[in-house]
XYZ file of N, CA and C in Angstrom:
789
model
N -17.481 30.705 12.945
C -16.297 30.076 13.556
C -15.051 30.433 12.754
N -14.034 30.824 13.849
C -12.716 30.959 12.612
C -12.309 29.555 11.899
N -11.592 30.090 11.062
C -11.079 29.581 9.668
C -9.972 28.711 10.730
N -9.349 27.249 10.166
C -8.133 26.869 10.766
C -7.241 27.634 10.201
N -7.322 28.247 9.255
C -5.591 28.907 8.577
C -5.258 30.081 9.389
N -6.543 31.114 10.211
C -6.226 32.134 10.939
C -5.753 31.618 12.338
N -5.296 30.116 12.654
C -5.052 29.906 14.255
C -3.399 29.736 14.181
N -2.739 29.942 15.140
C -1.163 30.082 15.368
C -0.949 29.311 14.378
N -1.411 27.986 14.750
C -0.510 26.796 14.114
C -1.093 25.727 12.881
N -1.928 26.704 12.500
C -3.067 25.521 11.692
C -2.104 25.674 10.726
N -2.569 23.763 10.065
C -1.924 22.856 9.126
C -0.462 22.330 9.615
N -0.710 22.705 11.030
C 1.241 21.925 11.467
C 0.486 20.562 11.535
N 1.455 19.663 11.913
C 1.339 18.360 12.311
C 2.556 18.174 13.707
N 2.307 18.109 14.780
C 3.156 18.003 15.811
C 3.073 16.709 16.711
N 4.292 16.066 16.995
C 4.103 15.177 17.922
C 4.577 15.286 19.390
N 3.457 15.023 20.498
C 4.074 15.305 21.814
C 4.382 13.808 22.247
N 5.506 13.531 22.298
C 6.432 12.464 23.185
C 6.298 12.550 24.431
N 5.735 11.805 25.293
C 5.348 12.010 26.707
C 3.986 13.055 26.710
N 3.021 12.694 25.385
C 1.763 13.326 25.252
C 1.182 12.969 26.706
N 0.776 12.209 27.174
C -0.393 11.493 28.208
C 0.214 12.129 29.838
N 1.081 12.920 29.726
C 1.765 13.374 31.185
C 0.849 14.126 31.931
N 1.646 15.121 32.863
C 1.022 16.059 33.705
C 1.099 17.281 33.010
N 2.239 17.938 32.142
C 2.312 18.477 31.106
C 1.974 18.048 29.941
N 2.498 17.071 29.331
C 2.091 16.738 27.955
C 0.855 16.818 27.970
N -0.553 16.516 28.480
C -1.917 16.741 27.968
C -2.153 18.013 27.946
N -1.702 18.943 28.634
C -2.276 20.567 28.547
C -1.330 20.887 27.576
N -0.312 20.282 26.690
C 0.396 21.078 25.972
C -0.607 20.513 24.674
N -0.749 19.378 24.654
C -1.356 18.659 23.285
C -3.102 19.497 23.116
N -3.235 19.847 24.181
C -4.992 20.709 24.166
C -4.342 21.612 23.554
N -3.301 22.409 24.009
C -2.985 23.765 23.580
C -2.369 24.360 22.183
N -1.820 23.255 22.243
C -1.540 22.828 20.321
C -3.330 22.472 19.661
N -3.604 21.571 19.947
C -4.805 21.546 19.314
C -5.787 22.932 18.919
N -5.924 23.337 20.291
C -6.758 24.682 19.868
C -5.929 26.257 19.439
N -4.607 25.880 18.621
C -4.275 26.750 17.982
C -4.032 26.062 16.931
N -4.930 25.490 16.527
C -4.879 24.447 15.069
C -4.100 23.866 14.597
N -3.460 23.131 15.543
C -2.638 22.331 14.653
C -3.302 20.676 15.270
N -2.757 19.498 13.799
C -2.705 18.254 14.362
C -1.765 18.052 15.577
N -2.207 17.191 16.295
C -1.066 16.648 17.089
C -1.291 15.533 17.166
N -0.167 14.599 17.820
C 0.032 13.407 17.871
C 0.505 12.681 19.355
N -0.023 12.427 19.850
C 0.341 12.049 21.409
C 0.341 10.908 21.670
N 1.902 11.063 21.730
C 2.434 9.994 21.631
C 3.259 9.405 23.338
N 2.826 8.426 23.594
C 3.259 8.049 24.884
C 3.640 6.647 24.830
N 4.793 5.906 26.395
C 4.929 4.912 26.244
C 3.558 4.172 26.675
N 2.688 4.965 27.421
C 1.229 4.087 27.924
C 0.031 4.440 26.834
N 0.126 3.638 25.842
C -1.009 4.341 25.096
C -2.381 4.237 25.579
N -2.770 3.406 26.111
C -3.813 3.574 26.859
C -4.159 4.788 27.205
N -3.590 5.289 28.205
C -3.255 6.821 28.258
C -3.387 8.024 27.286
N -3.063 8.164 26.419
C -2.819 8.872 25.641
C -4.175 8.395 24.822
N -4.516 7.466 24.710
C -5.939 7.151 24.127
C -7.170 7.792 24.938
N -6.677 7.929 26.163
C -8.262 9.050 27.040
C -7.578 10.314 26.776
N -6.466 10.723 27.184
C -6.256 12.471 26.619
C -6.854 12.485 25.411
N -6.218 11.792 24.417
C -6.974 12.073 23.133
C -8.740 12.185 22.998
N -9.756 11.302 23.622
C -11.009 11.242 23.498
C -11.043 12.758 24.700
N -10.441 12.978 25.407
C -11.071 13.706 26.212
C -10.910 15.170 25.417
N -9.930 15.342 25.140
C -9.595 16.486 24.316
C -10.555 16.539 22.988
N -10.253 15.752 22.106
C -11.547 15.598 21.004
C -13.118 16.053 21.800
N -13.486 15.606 22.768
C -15.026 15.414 23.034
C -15.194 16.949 23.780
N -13.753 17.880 24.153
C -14.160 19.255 24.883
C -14.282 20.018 23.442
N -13.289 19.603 22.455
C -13.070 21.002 21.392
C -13.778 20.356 19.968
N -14.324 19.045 19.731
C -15.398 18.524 18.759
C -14.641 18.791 17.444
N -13.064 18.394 17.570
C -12.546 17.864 16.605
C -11.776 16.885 16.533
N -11.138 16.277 15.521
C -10.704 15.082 15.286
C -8.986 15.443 14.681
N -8.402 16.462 15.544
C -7.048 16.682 14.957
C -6.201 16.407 16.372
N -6.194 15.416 16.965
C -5.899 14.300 17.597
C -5.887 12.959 17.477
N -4.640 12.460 17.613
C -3.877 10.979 17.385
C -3.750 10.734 18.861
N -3.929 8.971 18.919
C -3.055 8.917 19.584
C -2.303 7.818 19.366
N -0.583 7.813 19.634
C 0.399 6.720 19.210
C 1.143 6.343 20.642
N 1.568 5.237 20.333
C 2.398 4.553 21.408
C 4.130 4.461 20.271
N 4.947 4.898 21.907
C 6.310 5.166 21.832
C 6.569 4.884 22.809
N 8.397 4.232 22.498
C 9.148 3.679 23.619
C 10.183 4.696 23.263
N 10.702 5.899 23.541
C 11.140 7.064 22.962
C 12.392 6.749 23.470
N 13.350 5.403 24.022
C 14.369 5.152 24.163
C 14.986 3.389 23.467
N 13.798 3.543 22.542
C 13.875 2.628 21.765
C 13.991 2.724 20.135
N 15.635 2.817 19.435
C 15.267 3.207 17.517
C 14.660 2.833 16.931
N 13.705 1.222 17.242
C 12.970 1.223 16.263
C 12.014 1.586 16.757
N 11.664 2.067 17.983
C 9.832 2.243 18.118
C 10.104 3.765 17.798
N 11.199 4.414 17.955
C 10.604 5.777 17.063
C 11.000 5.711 15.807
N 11.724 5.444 14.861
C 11.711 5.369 13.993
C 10.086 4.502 13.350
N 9.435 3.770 13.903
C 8.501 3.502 13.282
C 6.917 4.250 13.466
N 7.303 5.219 14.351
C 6.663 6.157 14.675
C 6.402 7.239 13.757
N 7.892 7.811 13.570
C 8.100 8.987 12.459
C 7.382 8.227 11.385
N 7.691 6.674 11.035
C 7.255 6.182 9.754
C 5.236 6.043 9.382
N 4.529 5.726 10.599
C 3.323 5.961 10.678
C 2.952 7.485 10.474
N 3.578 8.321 11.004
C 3.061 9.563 11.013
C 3.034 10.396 9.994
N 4.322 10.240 9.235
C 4.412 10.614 7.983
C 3.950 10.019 6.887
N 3.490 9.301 6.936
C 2.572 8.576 6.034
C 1.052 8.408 5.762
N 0.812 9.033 7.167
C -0.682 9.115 7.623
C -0.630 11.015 7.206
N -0.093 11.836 7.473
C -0.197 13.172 7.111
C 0.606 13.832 6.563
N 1.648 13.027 5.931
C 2.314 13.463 4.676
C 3.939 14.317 5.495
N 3.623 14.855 6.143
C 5.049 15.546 7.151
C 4.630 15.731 8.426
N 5.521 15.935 8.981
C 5.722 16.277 10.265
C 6.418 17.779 10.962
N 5.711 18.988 11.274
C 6.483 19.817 11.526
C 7.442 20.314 12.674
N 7.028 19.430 13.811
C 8.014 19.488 14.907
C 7.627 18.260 16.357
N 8.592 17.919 16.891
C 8.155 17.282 18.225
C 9.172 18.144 19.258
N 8.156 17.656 20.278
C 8.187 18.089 21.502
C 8.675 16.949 22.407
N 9.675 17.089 22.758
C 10.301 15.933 24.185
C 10.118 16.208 25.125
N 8.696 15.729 25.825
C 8.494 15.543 27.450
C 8.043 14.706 27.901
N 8.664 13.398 27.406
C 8.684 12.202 28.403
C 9.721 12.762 29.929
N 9.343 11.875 30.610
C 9.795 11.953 31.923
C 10.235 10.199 32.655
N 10.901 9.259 31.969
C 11.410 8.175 32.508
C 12.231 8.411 34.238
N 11.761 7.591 34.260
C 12.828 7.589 35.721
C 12.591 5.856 36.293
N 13.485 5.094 36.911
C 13.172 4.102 37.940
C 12.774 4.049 39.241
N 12.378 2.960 39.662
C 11.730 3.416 41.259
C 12.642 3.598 42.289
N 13.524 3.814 41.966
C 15.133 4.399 42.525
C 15.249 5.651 42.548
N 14.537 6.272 41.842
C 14.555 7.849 41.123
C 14.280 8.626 42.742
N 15.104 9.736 43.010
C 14.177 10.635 44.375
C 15.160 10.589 45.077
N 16.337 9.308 45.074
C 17.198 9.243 46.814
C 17.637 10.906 46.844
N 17.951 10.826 48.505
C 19.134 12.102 48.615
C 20.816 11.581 47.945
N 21.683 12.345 47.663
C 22.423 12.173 47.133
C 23.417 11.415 47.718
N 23.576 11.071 49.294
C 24.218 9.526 49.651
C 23.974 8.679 49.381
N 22.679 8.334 48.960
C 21.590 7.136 49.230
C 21.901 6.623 47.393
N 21.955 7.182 46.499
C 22.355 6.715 44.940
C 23.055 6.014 44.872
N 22.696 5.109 43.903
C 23.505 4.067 43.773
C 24.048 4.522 42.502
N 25.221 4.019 41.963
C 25.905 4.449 40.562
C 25.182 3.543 39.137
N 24.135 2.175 39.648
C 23.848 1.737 38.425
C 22.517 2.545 38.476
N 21.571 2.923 39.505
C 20.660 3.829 39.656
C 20.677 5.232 38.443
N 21.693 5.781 38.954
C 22.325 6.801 38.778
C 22.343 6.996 37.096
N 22.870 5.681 36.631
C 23.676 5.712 35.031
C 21.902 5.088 34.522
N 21.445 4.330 34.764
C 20.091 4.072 34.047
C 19.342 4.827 33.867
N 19.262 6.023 35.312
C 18.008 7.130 34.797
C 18.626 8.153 34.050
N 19.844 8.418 34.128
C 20.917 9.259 33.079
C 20.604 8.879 31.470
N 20.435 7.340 31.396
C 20.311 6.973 30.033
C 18.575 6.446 29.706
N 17.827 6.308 30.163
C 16.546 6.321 30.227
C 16.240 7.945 29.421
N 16.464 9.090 30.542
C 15.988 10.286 30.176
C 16.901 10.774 29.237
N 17.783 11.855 29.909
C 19.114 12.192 28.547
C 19.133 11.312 27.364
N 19.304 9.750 27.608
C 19.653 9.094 26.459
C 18.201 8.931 25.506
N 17.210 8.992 26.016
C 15.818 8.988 25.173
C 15.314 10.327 24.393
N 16.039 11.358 25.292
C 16.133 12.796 24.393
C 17.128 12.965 23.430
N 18.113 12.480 23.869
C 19.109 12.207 22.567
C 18.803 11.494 21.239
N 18.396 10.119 21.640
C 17.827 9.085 20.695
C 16.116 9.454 19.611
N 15.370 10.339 20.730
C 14.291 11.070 19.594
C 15.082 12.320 19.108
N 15.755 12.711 19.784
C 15.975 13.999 18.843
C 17.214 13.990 17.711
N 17.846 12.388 17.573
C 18.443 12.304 16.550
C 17.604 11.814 15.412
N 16.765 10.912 15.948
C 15.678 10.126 14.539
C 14.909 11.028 13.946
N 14.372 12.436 15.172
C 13.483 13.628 14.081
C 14.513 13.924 13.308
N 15.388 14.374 13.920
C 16.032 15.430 12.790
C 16.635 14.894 11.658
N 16.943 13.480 11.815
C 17.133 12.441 10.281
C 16.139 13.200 9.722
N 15.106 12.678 9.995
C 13.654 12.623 8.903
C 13.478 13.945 8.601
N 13.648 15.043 9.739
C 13.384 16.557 9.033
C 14.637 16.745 8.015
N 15.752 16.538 8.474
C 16.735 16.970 6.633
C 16.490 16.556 5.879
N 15.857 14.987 5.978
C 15.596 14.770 4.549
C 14.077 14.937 3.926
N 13.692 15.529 5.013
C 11.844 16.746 4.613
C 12.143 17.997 3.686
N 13.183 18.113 4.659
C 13.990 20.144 4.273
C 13.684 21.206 4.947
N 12.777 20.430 6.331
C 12.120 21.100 7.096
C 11.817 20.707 8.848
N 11.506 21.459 9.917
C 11.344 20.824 10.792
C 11.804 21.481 12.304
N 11.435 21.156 13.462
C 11.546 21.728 14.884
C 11.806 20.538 16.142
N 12.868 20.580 16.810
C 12.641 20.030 18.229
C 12.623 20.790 19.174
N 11.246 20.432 19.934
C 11.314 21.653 21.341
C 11.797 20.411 22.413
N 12.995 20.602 23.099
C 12.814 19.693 24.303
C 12.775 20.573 25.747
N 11.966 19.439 26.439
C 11.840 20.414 27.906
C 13.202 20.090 28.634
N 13.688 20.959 29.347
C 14.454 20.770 29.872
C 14.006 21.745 31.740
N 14.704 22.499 32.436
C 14.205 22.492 33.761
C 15.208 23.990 33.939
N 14.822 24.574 35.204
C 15.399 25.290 35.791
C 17.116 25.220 35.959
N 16.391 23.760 37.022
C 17.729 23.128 37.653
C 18.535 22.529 36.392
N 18.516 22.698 34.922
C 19.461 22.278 34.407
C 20.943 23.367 34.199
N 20.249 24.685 34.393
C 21.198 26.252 34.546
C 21.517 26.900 35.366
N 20.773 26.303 36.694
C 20.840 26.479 37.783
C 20.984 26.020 39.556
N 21.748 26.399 40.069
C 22.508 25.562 41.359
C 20.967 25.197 41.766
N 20.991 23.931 42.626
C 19.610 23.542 43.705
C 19.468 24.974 45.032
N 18.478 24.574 45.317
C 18.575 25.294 46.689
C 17.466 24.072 47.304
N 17.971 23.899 47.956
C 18.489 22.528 49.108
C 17.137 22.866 50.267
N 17.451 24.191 50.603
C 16.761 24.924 51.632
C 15.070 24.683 51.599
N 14.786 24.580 50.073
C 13.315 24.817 50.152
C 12.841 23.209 50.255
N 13.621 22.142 50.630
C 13.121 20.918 50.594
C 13.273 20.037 52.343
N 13.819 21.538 52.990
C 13.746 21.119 54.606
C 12.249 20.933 55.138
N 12.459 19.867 56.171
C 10.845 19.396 56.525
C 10.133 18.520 55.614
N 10.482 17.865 54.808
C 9.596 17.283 53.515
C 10.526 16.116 53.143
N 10.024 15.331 52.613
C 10.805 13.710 51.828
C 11.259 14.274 51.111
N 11.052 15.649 50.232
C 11.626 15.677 48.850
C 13.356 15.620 48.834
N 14.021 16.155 47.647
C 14.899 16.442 47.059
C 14.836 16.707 45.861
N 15.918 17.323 45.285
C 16.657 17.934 44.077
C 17.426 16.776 43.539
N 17.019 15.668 42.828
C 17.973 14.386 42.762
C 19.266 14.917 41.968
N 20.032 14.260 42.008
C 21.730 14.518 41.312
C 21.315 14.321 39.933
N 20.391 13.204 39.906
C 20.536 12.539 38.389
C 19.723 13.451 37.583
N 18.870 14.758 38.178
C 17.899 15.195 37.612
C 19.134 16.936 36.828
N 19.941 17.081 37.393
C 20.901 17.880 37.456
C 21.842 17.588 36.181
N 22.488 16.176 36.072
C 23.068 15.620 34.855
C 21.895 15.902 33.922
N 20.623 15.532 33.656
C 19.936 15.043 32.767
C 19.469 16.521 32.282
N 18.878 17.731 33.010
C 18.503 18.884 32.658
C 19.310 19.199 31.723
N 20.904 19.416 32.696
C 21.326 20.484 31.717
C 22.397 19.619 30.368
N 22.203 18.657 30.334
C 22.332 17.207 29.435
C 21.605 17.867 28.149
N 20.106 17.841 28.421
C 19.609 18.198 27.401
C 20.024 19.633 26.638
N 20.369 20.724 27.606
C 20.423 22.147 26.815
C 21.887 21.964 26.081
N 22.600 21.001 26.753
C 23.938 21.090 25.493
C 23.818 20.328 24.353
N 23.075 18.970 24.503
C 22.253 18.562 23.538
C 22.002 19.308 22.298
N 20.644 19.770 22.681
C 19.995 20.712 21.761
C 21.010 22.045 21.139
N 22.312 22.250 21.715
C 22.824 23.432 20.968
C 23.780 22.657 20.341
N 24.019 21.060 20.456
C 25.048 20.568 19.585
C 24.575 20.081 18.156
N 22.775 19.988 18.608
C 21.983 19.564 16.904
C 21.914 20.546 16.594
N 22.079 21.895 17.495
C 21.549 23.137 16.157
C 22.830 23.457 15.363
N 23.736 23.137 16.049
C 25.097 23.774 15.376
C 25.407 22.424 14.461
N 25.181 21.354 14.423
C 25.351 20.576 13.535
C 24.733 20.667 12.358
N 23.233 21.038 12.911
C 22.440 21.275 11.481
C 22.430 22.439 10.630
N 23.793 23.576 11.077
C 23.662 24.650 10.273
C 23.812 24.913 9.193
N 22.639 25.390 8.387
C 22.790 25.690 7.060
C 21.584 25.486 6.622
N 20.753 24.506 7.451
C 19.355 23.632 7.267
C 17.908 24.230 7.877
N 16.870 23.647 7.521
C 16.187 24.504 7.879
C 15.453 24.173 9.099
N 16.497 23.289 9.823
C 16.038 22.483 11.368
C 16.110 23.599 12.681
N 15.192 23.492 12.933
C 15.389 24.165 14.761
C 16.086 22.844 16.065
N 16.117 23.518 16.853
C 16.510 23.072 18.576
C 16.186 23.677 19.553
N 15.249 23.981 20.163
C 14.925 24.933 21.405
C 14.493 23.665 22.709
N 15.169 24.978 23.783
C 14.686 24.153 25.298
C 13.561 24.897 25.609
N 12.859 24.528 26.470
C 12.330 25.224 27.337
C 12.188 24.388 28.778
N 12.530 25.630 29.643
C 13.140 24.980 30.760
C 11.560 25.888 32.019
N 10.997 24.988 32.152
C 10.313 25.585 33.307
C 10.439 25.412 34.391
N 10.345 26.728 35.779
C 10.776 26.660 37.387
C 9.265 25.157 37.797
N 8.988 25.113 39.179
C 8.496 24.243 39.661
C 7.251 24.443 39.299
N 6.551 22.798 38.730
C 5.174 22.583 38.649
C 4.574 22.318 39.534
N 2.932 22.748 39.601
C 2.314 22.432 41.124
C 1.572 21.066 40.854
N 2.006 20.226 41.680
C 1.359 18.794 41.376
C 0.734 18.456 42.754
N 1.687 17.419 43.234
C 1.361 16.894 44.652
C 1.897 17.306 45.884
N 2.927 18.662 45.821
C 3.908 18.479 46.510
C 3.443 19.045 48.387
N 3.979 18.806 49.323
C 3.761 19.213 49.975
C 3.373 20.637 50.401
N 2.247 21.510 51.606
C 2.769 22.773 51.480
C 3.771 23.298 52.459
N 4.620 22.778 53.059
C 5.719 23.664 53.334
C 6.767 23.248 52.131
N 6.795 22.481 51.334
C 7.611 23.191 49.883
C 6.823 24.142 49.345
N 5.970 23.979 48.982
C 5.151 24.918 48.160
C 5.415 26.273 48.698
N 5.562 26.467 50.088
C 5.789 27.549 50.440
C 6.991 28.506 50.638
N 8.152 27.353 51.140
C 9.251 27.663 50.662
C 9.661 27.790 49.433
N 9.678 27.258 48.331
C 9.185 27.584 47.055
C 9.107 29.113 46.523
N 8.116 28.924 46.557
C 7.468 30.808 46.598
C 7.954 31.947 47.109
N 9.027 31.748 47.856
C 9.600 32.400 48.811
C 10.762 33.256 47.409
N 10.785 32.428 46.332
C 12.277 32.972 45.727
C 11.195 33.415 44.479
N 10.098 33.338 44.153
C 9.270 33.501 43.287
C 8.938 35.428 43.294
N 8.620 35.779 41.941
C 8.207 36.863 42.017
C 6.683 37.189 42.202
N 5.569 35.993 41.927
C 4.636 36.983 42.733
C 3.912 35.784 42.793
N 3.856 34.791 41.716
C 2.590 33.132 41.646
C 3.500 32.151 42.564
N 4.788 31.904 42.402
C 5.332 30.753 43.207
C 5.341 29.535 41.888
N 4.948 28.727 42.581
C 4.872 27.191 41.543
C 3.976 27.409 40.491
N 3.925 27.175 39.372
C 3.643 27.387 37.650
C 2.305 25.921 37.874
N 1.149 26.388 37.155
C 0.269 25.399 36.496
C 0.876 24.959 35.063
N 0.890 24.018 34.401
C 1.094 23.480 33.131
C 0.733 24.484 32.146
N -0.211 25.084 32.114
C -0.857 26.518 31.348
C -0.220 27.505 31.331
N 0.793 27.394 32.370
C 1.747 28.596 32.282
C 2.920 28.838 31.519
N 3.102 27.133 30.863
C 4.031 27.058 29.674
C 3.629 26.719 28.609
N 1.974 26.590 28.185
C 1.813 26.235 27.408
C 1.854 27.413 25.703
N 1.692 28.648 26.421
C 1.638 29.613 25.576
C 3.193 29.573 24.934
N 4.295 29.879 25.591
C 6.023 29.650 25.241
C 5.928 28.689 24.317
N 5.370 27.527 24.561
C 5.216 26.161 23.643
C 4.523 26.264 22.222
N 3.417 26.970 21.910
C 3.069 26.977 20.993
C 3.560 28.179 20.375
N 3.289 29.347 20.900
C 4.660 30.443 20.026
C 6.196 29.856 19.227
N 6.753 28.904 20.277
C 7.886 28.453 19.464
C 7.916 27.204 18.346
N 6.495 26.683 18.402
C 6.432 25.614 17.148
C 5.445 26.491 15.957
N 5.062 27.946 16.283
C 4.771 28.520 15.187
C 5.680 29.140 14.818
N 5.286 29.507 12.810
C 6.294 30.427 11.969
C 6.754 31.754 12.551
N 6.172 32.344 13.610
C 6.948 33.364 14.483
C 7.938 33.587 14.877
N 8.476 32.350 15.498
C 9.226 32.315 15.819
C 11.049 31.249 14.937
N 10.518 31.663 13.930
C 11.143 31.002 12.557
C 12.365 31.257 13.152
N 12.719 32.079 13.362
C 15.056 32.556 13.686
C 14.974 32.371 15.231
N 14.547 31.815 15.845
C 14.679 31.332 17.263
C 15.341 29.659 17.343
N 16.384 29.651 17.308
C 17.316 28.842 16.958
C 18.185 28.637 18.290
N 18.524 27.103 18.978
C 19.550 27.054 19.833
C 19.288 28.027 21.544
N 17.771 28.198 21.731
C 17.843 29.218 23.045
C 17.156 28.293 23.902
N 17.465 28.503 25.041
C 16.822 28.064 26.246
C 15.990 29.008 26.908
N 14.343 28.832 26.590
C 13.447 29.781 27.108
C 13.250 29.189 28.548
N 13.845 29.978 29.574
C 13.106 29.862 30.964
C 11.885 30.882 31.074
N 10.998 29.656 32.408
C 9.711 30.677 32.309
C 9.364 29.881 34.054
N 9.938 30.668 35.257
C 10.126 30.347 36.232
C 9.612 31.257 37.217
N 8.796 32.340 36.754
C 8.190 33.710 37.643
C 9.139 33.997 38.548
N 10.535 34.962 37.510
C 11.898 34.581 37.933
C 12.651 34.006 38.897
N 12.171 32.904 39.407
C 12.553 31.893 40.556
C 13.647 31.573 40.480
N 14.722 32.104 39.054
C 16.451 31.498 39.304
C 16.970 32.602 39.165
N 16.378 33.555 39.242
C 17.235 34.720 39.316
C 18.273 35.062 40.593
């Protein structure tokens, strides 16, 4: 069996924020089996307590946590960073992919209401803001450290409206503020932290295939270069390349990975 020191990421310690998701569990497997700890961390720990056993019981190791976070709350992450670092001595990067929203979340853009509107603005944006100021406290004063946050297509790019004819869906407004919220975000901690040995990267992926109808799915695909809608696996490789030493001078970029769907 290989050695952990020959795998991408062995001896990191990483925490996924919104571990227990539709993404976050295939990212926390995918960290795992390039050796690193991770920490999956969700507001449902329950949740994040079966990713964790399920993941442990496929790959028959024990470099899985799982923690509960209110990732729009300072002290529940701050007492987070404080368990974690104490339990494994540092922390080498988190990953922001929680996904908050209210049951308001989805209207078409008449139908929003403005307190709608400003809660899921500060739920999401403001919970990526609020973890990604408390890591990067704790990484300057490590001397070390990474935030990957997800961010979306639609945060760099106009909607197209078109592919959601025939279907309940939409492109919400608030999802538009909050995307590209995060990519200015992340280039205002990297430029703040210059000099240090902190990262900031987005990664922004085109549409995941979940539940959605198939005449989206199909319209969809229509602007796609050859797959259409992305499995979770399809970003998981981008994800662990950028929390390994490889990618050490990758600083401040927004990796899209959309099977050029915004082109």
């Amino acid at each position: 069996m290989q050695s952990n020191n020959s795998y991408l990421l062995a001896n990191k310690i990483v925490v996924v924020i919104g571990g227990a998701g539709l993404l976050g569990k295939v990212f926390c497997e995918a960290i795992v089996t390039d050796g690193a700890t991770v920490v999956v961390a969700d507001i449902n720990l329950s949740r994040a307590e079966q990713v964790c056993q399920s993941i442990a019981e496929r790959y028959l190791c024990d470099r899985i946590v799982p923690e509960s976070v209110d990732f729009t709350s300072k002290t529940s992450l701050q007492s987070l960073i404080a368990r974690i670092s104490e339990r494994f001595g540092s922390i080498d990067a988190v990953v922001n992919n929680a996904y908050p929203r209210n049951t308001h979340y989805g209207r078409k853009l008449e139908d929003i209401e403005y307190t709608d509107f400003c809660e899921n603005v500060s739920m999401h944006l403001g919970g990526y803001f609020l973890s990604t100021q408390q890591f990067a406290i704790f990484f300057k004063r490590q001397g070390y450290g990474q935030v990957v946050n997800m961010s979306s297509i639609y945060g760099s790019s106009a909607p197209r409206f078109e592919i959601y004819d025939g279907t309940t869906m939409t492109m919400p407004a608030e999802y538009a503020a909050i995307k590209s919220g995060i990519q200015q975000l992340s280039l205002y901690f990297m430029r703040y932290y210059k000099g240090t040995r902190l990262r900031f990267n987005c990664i922004s992926p085109g549409g995941i295939i979940d539940t959605q109808p198939e005449a989206f799915k199909s319209a969809y695909g229509r602007y796609s270069q050859s797959k259409g809608m992305l499995a979770p696996e399809d970003i998981s490789g981008a994800l662990t390349f950028l929390l390994s030493d490889r990618s050490q001078y990758i600083n401040g970029q927004n990796l899209v990975i959309d099977d050029g769907w915004s082109k």
